[in-house]
Amino acid sequence: MVIEYVDDELEALVNHRYVGKYKSYRSNAKLIRNLDKVIRYIKQAKDINAVSVIRSLAYEPLTNSPHSSVRVGYDTKYRLIFIEHEDKITLVLIEISEHYGDH
């Protein structure tokens, strides 16, 4: 799948450059390692159905929202939030969010 970024800072994070609001993630090696795996899985998938069958990602469409999400790692509190586009089979990444407001 093609991945599109609406946030340059998120694209930089995925490419291991830590700027702006994601600067604090530089020291979170576990998150970065897990994010790399998730991005690799998404890029290799032929469509969103292929992503949803990977149980470790815990794919879920978000209620009352155009967004969906996947878990970033088994034991992290982060989820990757995105919008699905069927016509292009493209994910537009929105943000990495601490799931359920954990801090």
mmCIF file of N, CA and C in Angstrom:
data_model
loop_
_atom_site.group_PDB
_atom_site.id
_atom_site.type_symbol
_atom_site.label_atom_id
_atom_site.label_comp_id
_atom_site.label_asym_id
_atom_site.label_seq_id
_atom_site.Cartn_x
_atom_site.Cartn_y
_atom_site.Cartn_z
ATOM 1 N N MET A 1 0.831 -1.172 0.000
ATOM 2 C CA MET A 1 0.000 0.000 0.000
ATOM 3 C C MET A 1 0.879 1.240 0.000
ATOM 4 N N VAL A 2 0.341 2.275 -0.558
ATOM 5 C CA VAL A 2 1.026 3.560 -0.561
ATOM 6 C C VAL A 2 0.665 4.284 0.726
ATOM 7 N N ILE A 3 1.632 4.922 1.337
ATOM 8 C CA ILE A 3 1.384 5.692 2.551
ATOM 9 C C ILE A 3 1.615 7.161 2.234
ATOM 10 N N GLU A 4 0.607 7.948 2.523
ATOM 11 C CA GLU A 4 0.657 9.386 2.346
ATOM 12 C C GLU A 4 0.689 10.024 3.725
ATOM 13 N N TYR A 5 1.377 11.119 3.866
ATOM 14 C CA TYR A 5 1.482 11.797 5.157
ATOM 15 C C TYR A 5 0.866 13.182 5.058
ATOM 16 N N VAL A 6 -0.027 13.516 5.974
ATOM 17 C CA VAL A 6 -0.582 14.867 6.010
ATOM 18 C C VAL A 6 0.208 15.733 6.979
ATOM 19 N N ASP A 7 1.143 15.133 7.663
ATOM 20 C CA ASP A 7 1.925 15.821 8.689
ATOM 21 C C ASP A 7 3.404 15.548 8.419
ATOM 22 N N ASP A 8 4.149 16.578 8.047
ATOM 23 C CA ASP A 8 5.574 16.424 7.737
ATOM 24 C C ASP A 8 6.372 15.923 8.932
ATOM 25 N N GLU A 9 5.944 16.303 10.134
ATOM 26 C CA GLU A 9 6.655 15.872 11.334
ATOM 27 C C GLU A 9 6.493 14.365 11.554
ATOM 28 N N LEU A 10 5.317 13.831 11.243
ATOM 29 C CA LEU A 10 5.108 12.391 11.359
ATOM 30 C C LEU A 10 5.934 11.638 10.323
ATOM 31 N N GLU A 11 5.978 12.160 9.114
ATOM 32 C CA GLU A 11 6.811 11.533 8.083
ATOM 33 C C GLU A 11 8.276 11.534 8.513
ATOM 34 N N ALA A 12 8.714 12.617 9.111
ATOM 35 C CA ALA A 12 10.088 12.692 9.606
ATOM 36 C C ALA A 12 10.321 11.642 10.690
ATOM 37 N N LEU A 13 9.358 11.454 11.592
ATOM 38 C CA LEU A 13 9.481 10.438 12.646
ATOM 39 C C LEU A 13 9.639 9.048 12.041
ATOM 40 N N VAL A 14 8.816 8.731 11.048
ATOM 41 C CA VAL A 14 8.891 7.427 10.396
ATOM 42 C C VAL A 14 10.260 7.230 9.744
ATOM 43 N N ASN A 15 10.864 8.312 9.298
ATOM 44 C CA ASN A 15 12.187 8.264 8.675
ATOM 45 C C ASN A 15 13.322 8.518 9.669
ATOM 46 N N HIS A 16 13.022 8.376 10.966
ATOM 47 C CA HIS A 16 13.999 8.492 12.053
ATOM 48 C C HIS A 16 14.633 9.877 12.157
ATOM 49 N N ARG A 17 13.841 10.892 11.866
ATOM 50 C CA ARG A 17 14.246 12.276 12.130
ATOM 51 C C ARG A 17 13.242 12.802 13.148
ATOM 52 N N TYR A 18 13.706 13.355 14.219
ATOM 53 C CA TYR A 18 12.847 13.716 15.345
ATOM 54 C C TYR A 18 12.727 15.230 15.436
ATOM 55 N N VAL A 19 11.603 15.742 14.962
ATOM 56 C CA VAL A 19 11.383 17.183 14.940
ATOM 57 C C VAL A 19 10.001 17.499 15.487
ATOM 58 N N GLY A 20 9.823 18.758 15.860
ATOM 59 C CA GLY A 20 8.511 19.241 16.274
ATOM 60 C C GLY A 20 7.895 18.437 17.404
ATOM 61 N N LYS A 21 6.610 18.136 17.261
ATOM 62 C CA LYS A 21 5.874 17.469 18.337
ATOM 63 C C LYS A 21 6.340 16.041 18.593
ATOM 64 N N TYR A 22 7.118 15.453 17.693
ATOM 65 C CA TYR A 22 7.605 14.083 17.871
ATOM 66 C C TYR A 22 9.049 14.028 18.365
ATOM 67 N N LYS A 23 9.627 15.172 18.683
ATOM 68 C CA LYS A 23 11.013 15.241 19.135
ATOM 69 C C LYS A 23 11.249 14.396 20.389
ATOM 70 N N SER A 24 10.253 14.355 21.266
ATOM 71 C CA SER A 24 10.403 13.618 22.527
ATOM 72 C C SER A 24 10.457 12.103 22.328
ATOM 73 N N TYR A 25 10.060 11.605 21.154
ATOM 74 C CA TYR A 25 10.084 10.166 20.903
ATOM 75 C C TYR A 25 11.483 9.644 20.577
ATOM 76 N N ARG A 26 12.443 10.540 20.415
ATOM 77 C CA ARG A 26 13.815 10.155 20.080
ATOM 78 C C ARG A 26 14.362 9.111 21.051
ATOM 79 N N SER A 27 14.059 9.258 22.323
ATOM 80 C CA SER A 27 14.610 8.355 23.331
ATOM 81 C C SER A 27 13.752 7.102 23.542
ATOM 82 N N ASN A 28 12.653 6.962 22.805
ATOM 83 C CA ASN A 28 11.765 5.818 22.959
ATOM 84 C C ASN A 28 12.069 4.786 21.862
ATOM 85 N N ALA A 29 13.171 4.065 22.024
ATOM 86 C CA ALA A 29 13.625 3.103 21.017
ATOM 87 C C ALA A 29 12.593 2.007 20.757
ATOM 88 N N LYS A 30 11.905 1.579 21.793
ATOM 89 C CA LYS A 30 10.896 0.529 21.648
ATOM 90 C C LYS A 30 9.758 0.996 20.734
ATOM 91 N N LEU A 31 9.282 2.220 20.929
ATOM 92 C CA LEU A 31 8.230 2.765 20.083
ATOM 93 C C LEU A 31 8.696 2.851 18.632
ATOM 94 N N ILE A 32 9.891 3.359 18.412
ATOM 95 C CA ILE A 32 10.421 3.516 17.052
ATOM 96 C C ILE A 32 10.571 2.157 16.383
ATOM 97 N N ARG A 33 11.071 1.169 17.099
ATOM 98 C CA ARG A 33 11.225 -0.184 16.552
ATOM 99 C C ARG A 33 9.851 -0.766 16.172
ATOM 100 N N ASN A 34 8.860 -0.595 17.044
ATOM 101 C CA ASN A 34 7.517 -1.085 16.765
ATOM 102 C C ASN A 34 6.856 -0.316 15.626
ATOM 103 N N LEU A 35 7.081 0.992 15.560
ATOM 104 C CA LEU A 35 6.540 1.799 14.474
ATOM 105 C C LEU A 35 7.106 1.338 13.129
ATOM 106 N N ASP A 36 8.397 1.025 13.111
ATOM 107 C CA ASP A 36 9.019 0.510 11.881
ATOM 108 C C ASP A 36 8.309 -0.760 11.399
ATOM 109 N N LYS A 37 7.988 -1.655 12.330
ATOM 110 C CA LYS A 37 7.294 -2.902 11.972
ATOM 111 C C LYS A 37 5.917 -2.620 11.404
ATOM 112 N N VAL A 38 5.173 -1.739 12.049
ATOM 113 C CA VAL A 38 3.820 -1.417 11.594
ATOM 114 C C VAL A 38 3.859 -0.808 10.196
ATOM 115 N N ILE A 39 4.753 0.128 9.977
ATOM 116 C CA ILE A 39 4.872 0.759 8.655
ATOM 117 C C ILE A 39 5.234 -0.282 7.601
ATOM 118 N N ARG A 40 6.135 -1.195 7.938
ATOM 119 C CA ARG A 40 6.517 -2.259 7.002
ATOM 120 C C ARG A 40 5.316 -3.143 6.663
ATOM 121 N N TYR A 41 4.539 -3.529 7.679
ATOM 122 C CA TYR A 41 3.335 -4.344 7.447
ATOM 123 C C TYR A 41 2.355 -3.623 6.535
ATOM 124 N N ILE A 42 2.129 -2.336 6.801
ATOM 125 C CA ILE A 42 1.173 -1.572 5.998
ATOM 126 C C ILE A 42 1.658 -1.459 4.554
ATOM 127 N N LYS A 43 2.933 -1.167 4.357
ATOM 128 C CA LYS A 43 3.469 -1.037 2.999
ATOM 129 C C LYS A 43 3.371 -2.341 2.221
ATOM 130 N N GLN A 44 3.542 -3.473 2.902
ATOM 131 C CA GLN A 44 3.501 -4.768 2.222
ATOM 132 C C GLN A 44 2.084 -5.256 1.942
ATOM 133 N N ALA A 45 1.097 -4.720 2.644
ATOM 134 C CA ALA A 45 -0.289 -5.156 2.467
ATOM 135 C C ALA A 45 -0.825 -4.680 1.120
ATOM 136 N N LYS A 46 -1.650 -5.520 0.499
ATOM 137 C CA LYS A 46 -2.228 -5.115 -0.792
ATOM 138 C C LYS A 46 -3.451 -4.235 -0.612
ATOM 139 N N ASP A 47 -4.133 -4.341 0.531
ATOM 140 C CA ASP A 47 -5.281 -3.493 0.840
ATOM 141 C C ASP A 47 -5.527 -3.505 2.347
ATOM 142 N N ILE A 48 -6.538 -2.760 2.785
ATOM 143 C CA ILE A 48 -6.802 -2.635 4.212
ATOM 144 C C ILE A 48 -7.237 -3.959 4.823
ATOM 145 N N ASN A 49 -7.860 -4.839 4.043
ATOM 146 C CA ASN A 49 -8.256 -6.155 4.560
ATOM 147 C C ASN A 49 -7.039 -6.970 4.974
ATOM 148 N N ALA A 50 -5.956 -6.831 4.230
ATOM 149 C CA ALA A 50 -4.723 -7.542 4.577
ATOM 150 C C ALA A 50 -4.149 -7.013 5.889
ATOM 151 N N VAL A 51 -4.344 -5.739 6.166
ATOM 152 C CA VAL A 51 -3.894 -5.151 7.432
ATOM 153 C C VAL A 51 -4.773 -5.657 8.574
ATOM 154 N N SER A 52 -6.071 -5.732 8.337
ATOM 155 C CA SER A 52 -7.002 -6.102 9.409
ATOM 156 C C SER A 52 -6.839 -7.547 9.874
ATOM 157 N N VAL A 53 -6.285 -8.421 9.046
ATOM 158 C CA VAL A 53 -6.109 -9.819 9.463
ATOM 159 C C VAL A 53 -4.830 -10.044 10.278
ATOM 160 N N ILE A 54 -3.964 -9.055 10.354
ATOM 161 C CA ILE A 54 -2.762 -9.163 11.179
ATOM 162 C C ILE A 54 -3.187 -8.856 12.606
ATOM 163 N N ARG A 55 -3.403 -9.881 13.391
ATOM 164 C CA ARG A 55 -3.985 -9.722 14.729
ATOM 165 C C ARG A 55 -3.155 -8.847 15.649
ATOM 166 N N SER A 56 -1.846 -8.882 15.510
ATOM 167 C CA SER A 56 -0.993 -8.085 16.405
ATOM 168 C C SER A 56 -1.205 -6.587 16.226
ATOM 169 N N LEU A 57 -1.735 -6.172 15.066
ATOM 170 C CA LEU A 57 -1.977 -4.746 14.843
ATOM 171 C C LEU A 57 -3.265 -4.262 15.495
ATOM 172 N N ALA A 58 -4.162 -5.176 15.824
ATOM 173 C CA ALA A 58 -5.440 -4.823 16.457
ATOM 174 C C ALA A 58 -6.128 -3.683 15.703
ATOM 175 N N TYR A 59 -6.291 -3.882 14.401
ATOM 176 C CA TYR A 59 -6.953 -2.892 13.545
ATOM 177 C C TYR A 59 -8.377 -2.637 14.027
ATOM 178 N N GLU A 60 -8.775 -1.357 14.045
ATOM 179 C CA GLU A 60 -10.159 -1.040 14.368
ATOM 180 C C GLU A 60 -10.577 0.284 13.743
ATOM 181 N N PRO A 61 -11.769 0.298 13.119
ATOM 182 C CA PRO A 61 -12.329 1.573 12.681
ATOM 183 C C PRO A 61 -12.821 2.303 13.928
ATOM 184 N N LEU A 62 -12.602 3.595 13.999
ATOM 185 C CA LEU A 62 -12.985 4.356 15.179
ATOM 186 C C LEU A 62 -14.457 4.773 15.084
ATOM 187 N N THR A 63 -15.167 4.655 16.170
ATOM 188 C CA THR A 63 -16.596 4.960 16.224
ATOM 189 C C THR A 63 -16.850 6.436 15.962
ATOM 190 N N ASN A 64 -17.860 6.715 15.142
ATOM 191 C CA ASN A 64 -18.269 8.092 14.817
ATOM 192 C C ASN A 64 -17.118 8.941 14.296
ATOM 193 N N SER A 65 -16.262 8.335 13.497
ATOM 194 C CA SER A 65 -15.093 9.029 12.975
ATOM 195 C C SER A 65 -14.720 8.428 11.622
ATOM 196 N N PRO A 66 -14.127 9.222 10.741
ATOM 197 C CA PRO A 66 -13.651 8.662 9.472
ATOM 198 C C PRO A 66 -12.308 7.937 9.627
ATOM 199 N N HIS A 67 -11.770 7.903 10.838
ATOM 200 C CA HIS A 67 -10.448 7.338 11.089
ATOM 201 C C HIS A 67 -10.521 5.877 11.507
ATOM 202 N N SER A 68 -9.404 5.206 11.305
ATOM 203 C CA SER A 68 -9.176 3.846 11.801
ATOM 204 C C SER A 68 -7.845 3.879 12.534
ATOM 205 N N SER A 69 -7.529 2.774 13.215
ATOM 206 C CA SER A 69 -6.252 2.757 13.926
ATOM 207 C C SER A 69 -5.693 1.350 14.005
ATOM 208 N N VAL A 70 -4.396 1.288 14.237
ATOM 209 C CA VAL A 70 -3.704 0.030 14.513
ATOM 210 C C VAL A 70 -2.799 0.263 15.717
ATOM 211 N N ARG A 71 -2.544 -0.805 16.439
ATOM 212 C CA ARG A 71 -1.673 -0.732 17.610
ATOM 213 C C ARG A 71 -0.223 -0.682 17.152
ATOM 214 N N VAL A 72 0.578 0.103 17.836
ATOM 215 C CA VAL A 72 2.012 0.177 17.555
ATOM 216 C C VAL A 72 2.720 -0.617 18.642
ATOM 217 N N GLY A 73 2.898 -1.908 18.413
ATOM 218 C CA GLY A 73 3.562 -2.784 19.374
ATOM 219 C C GLY A 73 2.592 -3.441 20.333
ATOM 220 N N TYR A 74 3.007 -4.591 20.867
ATOM 221 C CA TYR A 74 2.169 -5.347 21.800
ATOM 222 C C TYR A 74 1.978 -4.643 23.129
ATOM 223 N N ASP A 75 3.036 -4.087 23.642
ATOM 224 C CA ASP A 75 2.990 -3.570 25.004
ATOM 225 C C ASP A 75 3.244 -2.068 25.079
ATOM 226 N N THR A 76 2.844 -1.347 24.042
ATOM 227 C CA THR A 76 2.928 0.111 24.098
ATOM 228 C C THR A 76 1.518 0.665 24.142
ATOM 229 N N LYS A 77 1.388 1.899 24.551
ATOM 230 C CA LYS A 77 0.082 2.519 24.643
ATOM 231 C C LYS A 77 -0.216 3.401 23.441
ATOM 232 N N TYR A 78 0.516 3.219 22.359
ATOM 233 C CA TYR A 78 0.374 4.067 21.183
ATOM 234 C C TYR A 78 -0.407 3.374 20.086
ATOM 235 N N ARG A 79 -1.197 4.175 19.351
ATOM 236 C CA ARG A 79 -1.919 3.688 18.179
ATOM 237 C C ARG A 79 -1.667 4.660 17.037
ATOM 238 N N LEU A 80 -1.584 4.111 15.853
ATOM 239 C CA LEU A 80 -1.405 4.910 14.657
ATOM 240 C C LEU A 80 -2.795 5.181 14.103
ATOM 241 N N ILE A 81 -3.164 6.434 13.970
ATOM 242 C CA ILE A 81 -4.485 6.844 13.513
ATOM 243 C C ILE A 81 -4.374 7.238 12.039
ATOM 244 N N PHE A 82 -5.333 6.783 11.211
ATOM 245 C CA PHE A 82 -5.252 7.060 9.783
ATOM 246 C C PHE A 82 -6.628 7.084 9.139
ATOM 247 N N ILE A 83 -6.666 7.556 7.895
ATOM 248 C CA ILE A 83 -7.876 7.546 7.079
ATOM 249 C C ILE A 83 -7.631 6.582 5.923
ATOM 250 N N GLU A 84 -8.604 5.741 5.649
ATOM 251 C CA GLU A 84 -8.507 4.793 4.529
ATOM 252 C C GLU A 84 -9.123 5.418 3.284
ATOM 253 N N HIS A 85 -8.465 5.240 2.150
ATOM 254 C CA HIS A 85 -9.008 5.674 0.862
ATOM 255 C C HIS A 85 -9.104 4.446 -0.032
ATOM 256 N N GLU A 86 -10.317 4.034 -0.332
ATOM 257 C CA GLU A 86 -10.510 2.810 -1.113
ATOM 258 C C GLU A 86 -10.056 2.951 -2.561
ATOM 259 N N ASP A 87 -10.307 4.108 -3.170
ATOM 260 C CA ASP A 87 -10.001 4.250 -4.587
ATOM 261 C C ASP A 87 -8.515 4.135 -4.898
ATOM 262 N N LYS A 88 -7.660 4.574 -3.991
ATOM 263 C CA LYS A 88 -6.219 4.500 -4.211
ATOM 264 C C LYS A 88 -5.560 3.463 -3.322
ATOM 265 N N ILE A 89 -6.307 2.914 -2.399
ATOM 266 C CA ILE A 89 -5.751 2.043 -1.368
ATOM 267 C C ILE A 89 -4.550 2.736 -0.723
ATOM 268 N N THR A 90 -4.826 3.928 -0.226
ATOM 269 C CA THR A 90 -3.796 4.751 0.402
ATOM 270 C C THR A 90 -4.184 5.050 1.838
ATOM 271 N N LEU A 91 -3.235 4.994 2.731
ATOM 272 C CA LEU A 91 -3.456 5.403 4.117
ATOM 273 C C LEU A 91 -2.875 6.789 4.292
ATOM 274 N N VAL A 92 -3.637 7.670 4.879
ATOM 275 C CA VAL A 92 -3.129 8.993 5.210
ATOM 276 C C VAL A 92 -2.945 9.003 6.715
ATOM 277 N N LEU A 93 -1.699 9.010 7.163
ATOM 278 C CA LEU A 93 -1.420 8.952 8.594
ATOM 279 C C LEU A 93 -1.719 10.291 9.236
ATOM 280 N N ILE A 94 -2.408 10.245 10.349
ATOM 281 C CA ILE A 94 -2.808 11.470 11.018
ATOM 282 C C ILE A 94 -1.902 11.770 12.205
ATOM 283 N N GLU A 95 -1.813 10.857 13.141
ATOM 284 C CA GLU A 95 -1.002 11.104 14.326
ATOM 285 C C GLU A 95 -0.720 9.806 15.053
ATOM 286 N N ILE A 96 0.250 9.867 15.922
ATOM 287 C CA ILE A 96 0.455 8.778 16.867
ATOM 288 C C ILE A 96 -0.141 9.293 18.159
ATOM 289 N N SER A 97 -1.080 8.541 18.680
ATOM 290 C CA SER A 97 -1.828 9.002 19.845
ATOM 291 C C SER A 97 -1.695 8.017 20.983
ATOM 292 N N GLU A 98 -1.606 8.520 22.205
ATOM 293 C CA GLU A 98 -1.596 7.638 23.355
ATOM 294 C C GLU A 98 -3.019 7.134 23.532
ATOM 295 N N HIS A 99 -3.209 5.860 23.375
ATOM 296 C CA HIS A 99 -4.536 5.240 23.375
ATOM 297 C C HIS A 99 -5.208 5.379 24.744
ATOM 298 N N TYR A 100 -6.468 5.686 24.714
ATOM 299 C CA TYR A 100 -7.307 5.839 25.908
ATOM 300 C C TYR A 100 -6.803 6.946 26.827
ATOM 301 N N GLY A 101 -6.015 7.870 26.312
ATOM 302 C CA GLY A 101 -5.558 9.001 27.119
ATOM 303 C C GLY A 101 -4.527 8.651 28.173
ATOM 304 N N ASP A 102 -3.872 7.496 28.056
ATOM 305 C CA ASP A 102 -2.828 7.121 29.022
ATOM 306 C C ASP A 102 -1.685 8.124 28.934
ATOM 307 N N HIS A 103 -1.096 8.416 30.056
ATOM 308 C CA HIS A 103 0.086 9.295 30.083
ATOM 309 C C HIS A 103 1.115 8.749 31.012
#
